[in-house]
């Protein structure tokens, strides 16, 4: 008797790590970029400074991880919001394709943009 392996724990771990990353990292980014900078508490970085930062491969890899895990978290959360909140469970395949396809598109765009600085 063979048992089929389930890949659901892997996807739930991506979802939960994306939620954790989003909860820990994104509020700091929002504070510095959209609150502290306009109020003058933090000096706005110039374009040259940002390009210099993005030349570091570790920073690019870190940003890629934050963006990709947040996108996977969004796709999974939005999928189940449409299923349960709006009662659209009859569109199971279409919603899953659009949500996870959108997350994959965001990950591909992030990879292209971040690695174009190399």
PDB file of C-alpha atoms in Angstrom:
ATOM      1  CA  UNK A   1       0.000   0.000   0.000  1.00  0.00           C
ATOM      2  CA  UNK A   2       1.621   3.279  -1.093  1.00  0.00           C
ATOM      3  CA  UNK A   3       0.784   6.556   0.511  1.00  0.00           C
ATOM      4  CA  UNK A   4       0.622   9.647  -1.587  1.00  0.00           C
ATOM      5  CA  UNK A   5       2.661  12.510  -0.227  1.00  0.00           C
ATOM      6  CA  UNK A   6       0.825  15.750   0.333  1.00  0.00           C
ATOM      7  CA  UNK A   7       2.494  19.016  -0.653  1.00  0.00           C
ATOM      8  CA  UNK A   8       0.073  21.138   1.361  1.00  0.00           C
ATOM      9  CA  UNK A   9       2.451  21.700   4.327  1.00  0.00           C
ATOM     10  CA  UNK A  10       5.014  23.232   1.969  1.00  0.00           C
ATOM     11  CA  UNK A  11       2.522  25.780   0.647  1.00  0.00           C
ATOM     12  CA  UNK A  12       1.215  26.554   4.139  1.00  0.00           C
ATOM     13  CA  UNK A  13       4.803  27.204   5.262  1.00  0.00           C
ATOM     14  CA  UNK A  14       5.248  29.666   2.377  1.00  0.00           C
ATOM     15  CA  UNK A  15       1.987  31.353   3.365  1.00  0.00           C
ATOM     16  CA  UNK A  16       2.911  31.633   7.042  1.00  0.00           C
ATOM     17  CA  UNK A  17       6.469  32.796   6.399  1.00  0.00           C
ATOM     18  CA  UNK A  18       5.126  35.415   3.985  1.00  0.00           C
ATOM     19  CA  UNK A  19       2.747  36.640   6.675  1.00  0.00           C
ATOM     20  CA  UNK A  20       5.535  36.779   9.239  1.00  0.00           C
ATOM     21  CA  UNK A  21       7.873  38.644   6.885  1.00  0.00           C
ATOM     22  CA  UNK A  22       5.113  41.059   5.954  1.00  0.00           C
ATOM     23  CA  UNK A  23       4.238  41.699   9.582  1.00  0.00           C
ATOM     24  CA  UNK A  24       7.841  42.249  10.680  1.00  0.00           C
ATOM     25  CA  UNK A  25       9.512  44.032   7.756  1.00  0.00           C
ATOM     26  CA  UNK A  26       6.848  46.004   5.911  1.00  0.00           C
ATOM     27  CA  UNK A  27       5.732  48.242   8.826  1.00  0.00           C
ATOM     28  CA  UNK A  28       9.307  49.497   9.184  1.00  0.00           C
ATOM     29  CA  UNK A  29       9.532  50.222   5.476  1.00  0.00           C
ATOM     30  CA  UNK A  30       6.190  52.009   5.539  1.00  0.00           C
ATOM     31  CA  UNK A  31       7.270  54.091   8.518  1.00  0.00           C
ATOM     32  CA  UNK A  32      10.580  55.196   7.030  1.00  0.00           C
ATOM     33  CA  UNK A  33       9.409  55.714   3.445  1.00  0.00           C
ATOM     34  CA  UNK A  34       5.889  57.087   3.890  1.00  0.00           C
ATOM     35  CA  UNK A  35       5.817  58.683   7.348  1.00  0.00           C
ATOM     36  CA  UNK A  36       9.295  59.701   8.522  1.00  0.00           C
ATOM     37  CA  UNK A  37      10.558  60.918   5.139  1.00  0.00           C
ATOM     38  CA  UNK A  38       7.632  63.264   4.308  1.00  0.00           C
ATOM     39  CA  UNK A  39       7.679  64.670   7.854  1.00  0.00           C
ATOM     40  CA  UNK A  40      11.394  65.393   7.577  1.00  0.00           C
ATOM     41  CA  UNK A  41      12.448  62.998  10.340  1.00  0.00           C
ATOM     42  CA  UNK A  42      14.488  60.940   7.872  1.00  0.00           C
ATOM     43  CA  UNK A  43      16.431  62.209   4.877  1.00  0.00           C
ATOM     44  CA  UNK A  44      15.104  60.877   1.613  1.00  0.00           C
ATOM     45  CA  UNK A  45      17.647  58.672  -0.159  1.00  0.00           C
ATOM     46  CA  UNK A  46      18.716  59.793  -3.600  1.00  0.00           C
ATOM     47  CA  UNK A  47      18.472  57.583  -6.657  1.00  0.00           C
ATOM     48  CA  UNK A  48      22.254  57.140  -6.652  1.00  0.00           C
ATOM     49  CA  UNK A  49      22.139  55.978  -3.019  1.00  0.00           C
ATOM     50  CA  UNK A  50      19.434  53.408  -3.807  1.00  0.00           C
ATOM     51  CA  UNK A  51      21.335  52.088  -6.822  1.00  0.00           C
ATOM     52  CA  UNK A  52      24.477  51.812  -4.680  1.00  0.00           C
ATOM     53  CA  UNK A  53      22.523  49.808  -2.073  1.00  0.00           C
ATOM     54  CA  UNK A  54      21.047  47.514  -4.704  1.00  0.00           C
ATOM     55  CA  UNK A  55      24.504  46.658  -6.021  1.00  0.00           C
ATOM     56  CA  UNK A  56      24.944  44.497  -2.913  1.00  0.00           C
ATOM     57  CA  UNK A  57      23.796  40.961  -3.847  1.00  0.00           C
ATOM     58  CA  UNK A  58      22.780  40.130  -0.254  1.00  0.00           C
ATOM     59  CA  UNK A  59      20.435  43.110  -0.108  1.00  0.00           C
ATOM     60  CA  UNK A  60      18.934  42.171  -3.477  1.00  0.00           C
ATOM     61  CA  UNK A  61      18.432  38.589  -2.282  1.00  0.00           C
ATOM     62  CA  UNK A  62      16.808  39.836   0.940  1.00  0.00           C
ATOM     63  CA  UNK A  63      14.460  42.140  -0.944  1.00  0.00           C
ATOM     64  CA  UNK A  64      13.601  39.320  -3.323  1.00  0.00           C
ATOM     65  CA  UNK A  65      12.721  37.047  -0.393  1.00  0.00           C
ATOM     66  CA  UNK A  66      10.550  39.741   1.227  1.00  0.00           C
ATOM     67  CA  UNK A  67       8.741  40.523  -2.030  1.00  0.00           C
ATOM     68  CA  UNK A  68       8.245  36.916  -3.111  1.00  0.00           C
ATOM     69  CA  UNK A  69       7.022  35.607   0.249  1.00  0.00           C
ATOM     70  CA  UNK A  70       4.694  38.600   0.616  1.00  0.00           C
ATOM     71  CA  UNK A  71       3.311  37.947  -2.872  1.00  0.00           C
ATOM     72  CA  UNK A  72       2.678  34.267  -2.095  1.00  0.00           C
ATOM     73  CA  UNK A  73       1.005  35.284   1.178  1.00  0.00           C
ATOM     74  CA  UNK A  74      -1.191  37.762  -0.704  1.00  0.00           C
ATOM     75  CA  UNK A  75      -2.151  35.206  -3.355  1.00  0.00           C
ATOM     76  CA  UNK A  76      -3.151  32.591  -0.800  1.00  0.00           C
ATOM     77  CA  UNK A  77      -5.006  35.070   1.419  1.00  0.00           C
ATOM     78  CA  UNK A  78      -6.853  36.637  -1.520  1.00  0.00           C
ATOM     79  CA  UNK A  79      -7.783  33.211  -2.895  1.00  0.00           C
ATOM     80  CA  UNK A  80      -9.489  32.164   0.321  1.00  0.00           C
ATOM     81  CA  UNK A  81     -11.064  35.597   0.732  1.00  0.00           C
ATOM     82  CA  UNK A  82     -12.758  35.094  -2.620  1.00  0.00           C
ATOM     83  CA  UNK A  83     -13.756  31.510  -1.767  1.00  0.00           C
ATOM     84  CA  UNK A  84     -15.086  32.074   1.726  1.00  0.00           C
ATOM     85  CA  UNK A  85     -15.864  35.781   1.895  1.00  0.00           C
ATOM     86  CA  UNK A  86     -17.543  36.204  -1.462  1.00  0.00           C
ATOM     87  CA  UNK A  87     -18.751  32.582  -1.719  1.00  0.00           C
ATOM     88  CA  UNK A  88     -17.108  32.041  -5.115  1.00  0.00           C
ATOM     89  CA  UNK A  89     -16.014  28.478  -4.437  1.00  0.00           C
ATOM     90  CA  UNK A  90     -17.613  27.326  -7.701  1.00  0.00           C
ATOM     91  CA  UNK A  91     -14.793  29.175  -9.543  1.00  0.00           C
ATOM     92  CA  UNK A  92     -12.103  27.139  -7.761  1.00  0.00           C
ATOM     93  CA  UNK A  93      -9.725  26.614 -10.681  1.00  0.00           C
ATOM     94  CA  UNK A  94     -10.017  30.106 -12.135  1.00  0.00           C
ATOM     95  CA  UNK A  95      -9.482  31.856  -8.806  1.00  0.00           C
ATOM     96  CA  UNK A  96      -6.497  29.687  -7.905  1.00  0.00           C
ATOM     97  CA  UNK A  97      -4.931  30.324 -11.308  1.00  0.00           C
ATOM     98  CA  UNK A  98      -5.453  34.082 -11.130  1.00  0.00           C
ATOM     99  CA  UNK A  99      -4.257  34.434  -7.520  1.00  0.00           C
ATOM    100  CA  UNK A 100      -1.190  32.207  -7.721  1.00  0.00           C
ATOM    101  CA  UNK A 101      -0.462  33.336 -11.278  1.00  0.00           C
ATOM    102  CA  UNK A 102      -0.546  36.942 -10.081  1.00  0.00           C
ATOM    103  CA  UNK A 103       1.826  36.084  -7.256  1.00  0.00           C
ATOM    104  CA  UNK A 104       4.154  34.319  -9.703  1.00  0.00           C
ATOM    105  CA  UNK A 105       4.047  37.339 -12.013  1.00  0.00           C
ATOM    106  CA  UNK A 106       4.974  39.641  -9.112  1.00  0.00           C
ATOM    107  CA  UNK A 107       7.878  37.335  -8.214  1.00  0.00           C
ATOM    108  CA  UNK A 108       9.121  37.316 -11.826  1.00  0.00           C
ATOM    109  CA  UNK A 109       8.906  41.109 -12.098  1.00  0.00           C
ATOM    110  CA  UNK A 110      10.752  41.491  -8.791  1.00  0.00           C
ATOM    111  CA  UNK A 111      13.476  39.109  -9.945  1.00  0.00           C
ATOM    112  CA  UNK A 112      13.888  40.978 -13.223  1.00  0.00           C
ATOM    113  CA  UNK A 113      13.999  44.409 -11.604  1.00  0.00           C
ATOM    114  CA  UNK A 114      16.322  43.413  -8.756  1.00  0.00           C
ATOM    115  CA  UNK A 115      18.765  41.497 -10.925  1.00  0.00           C
ATOM    116  CA  UNK A 116      18.854  44.164 -13.645  1.00  0.00           C
ATOM    117  CA  UNK A 117      21.002  46.205 -11.236  1.00  0.00           C
ATOM    118  CA  UNK A 118      23.835  43.644 -11.452  1.00  0.00           C
TER     119      UNK A 118
END
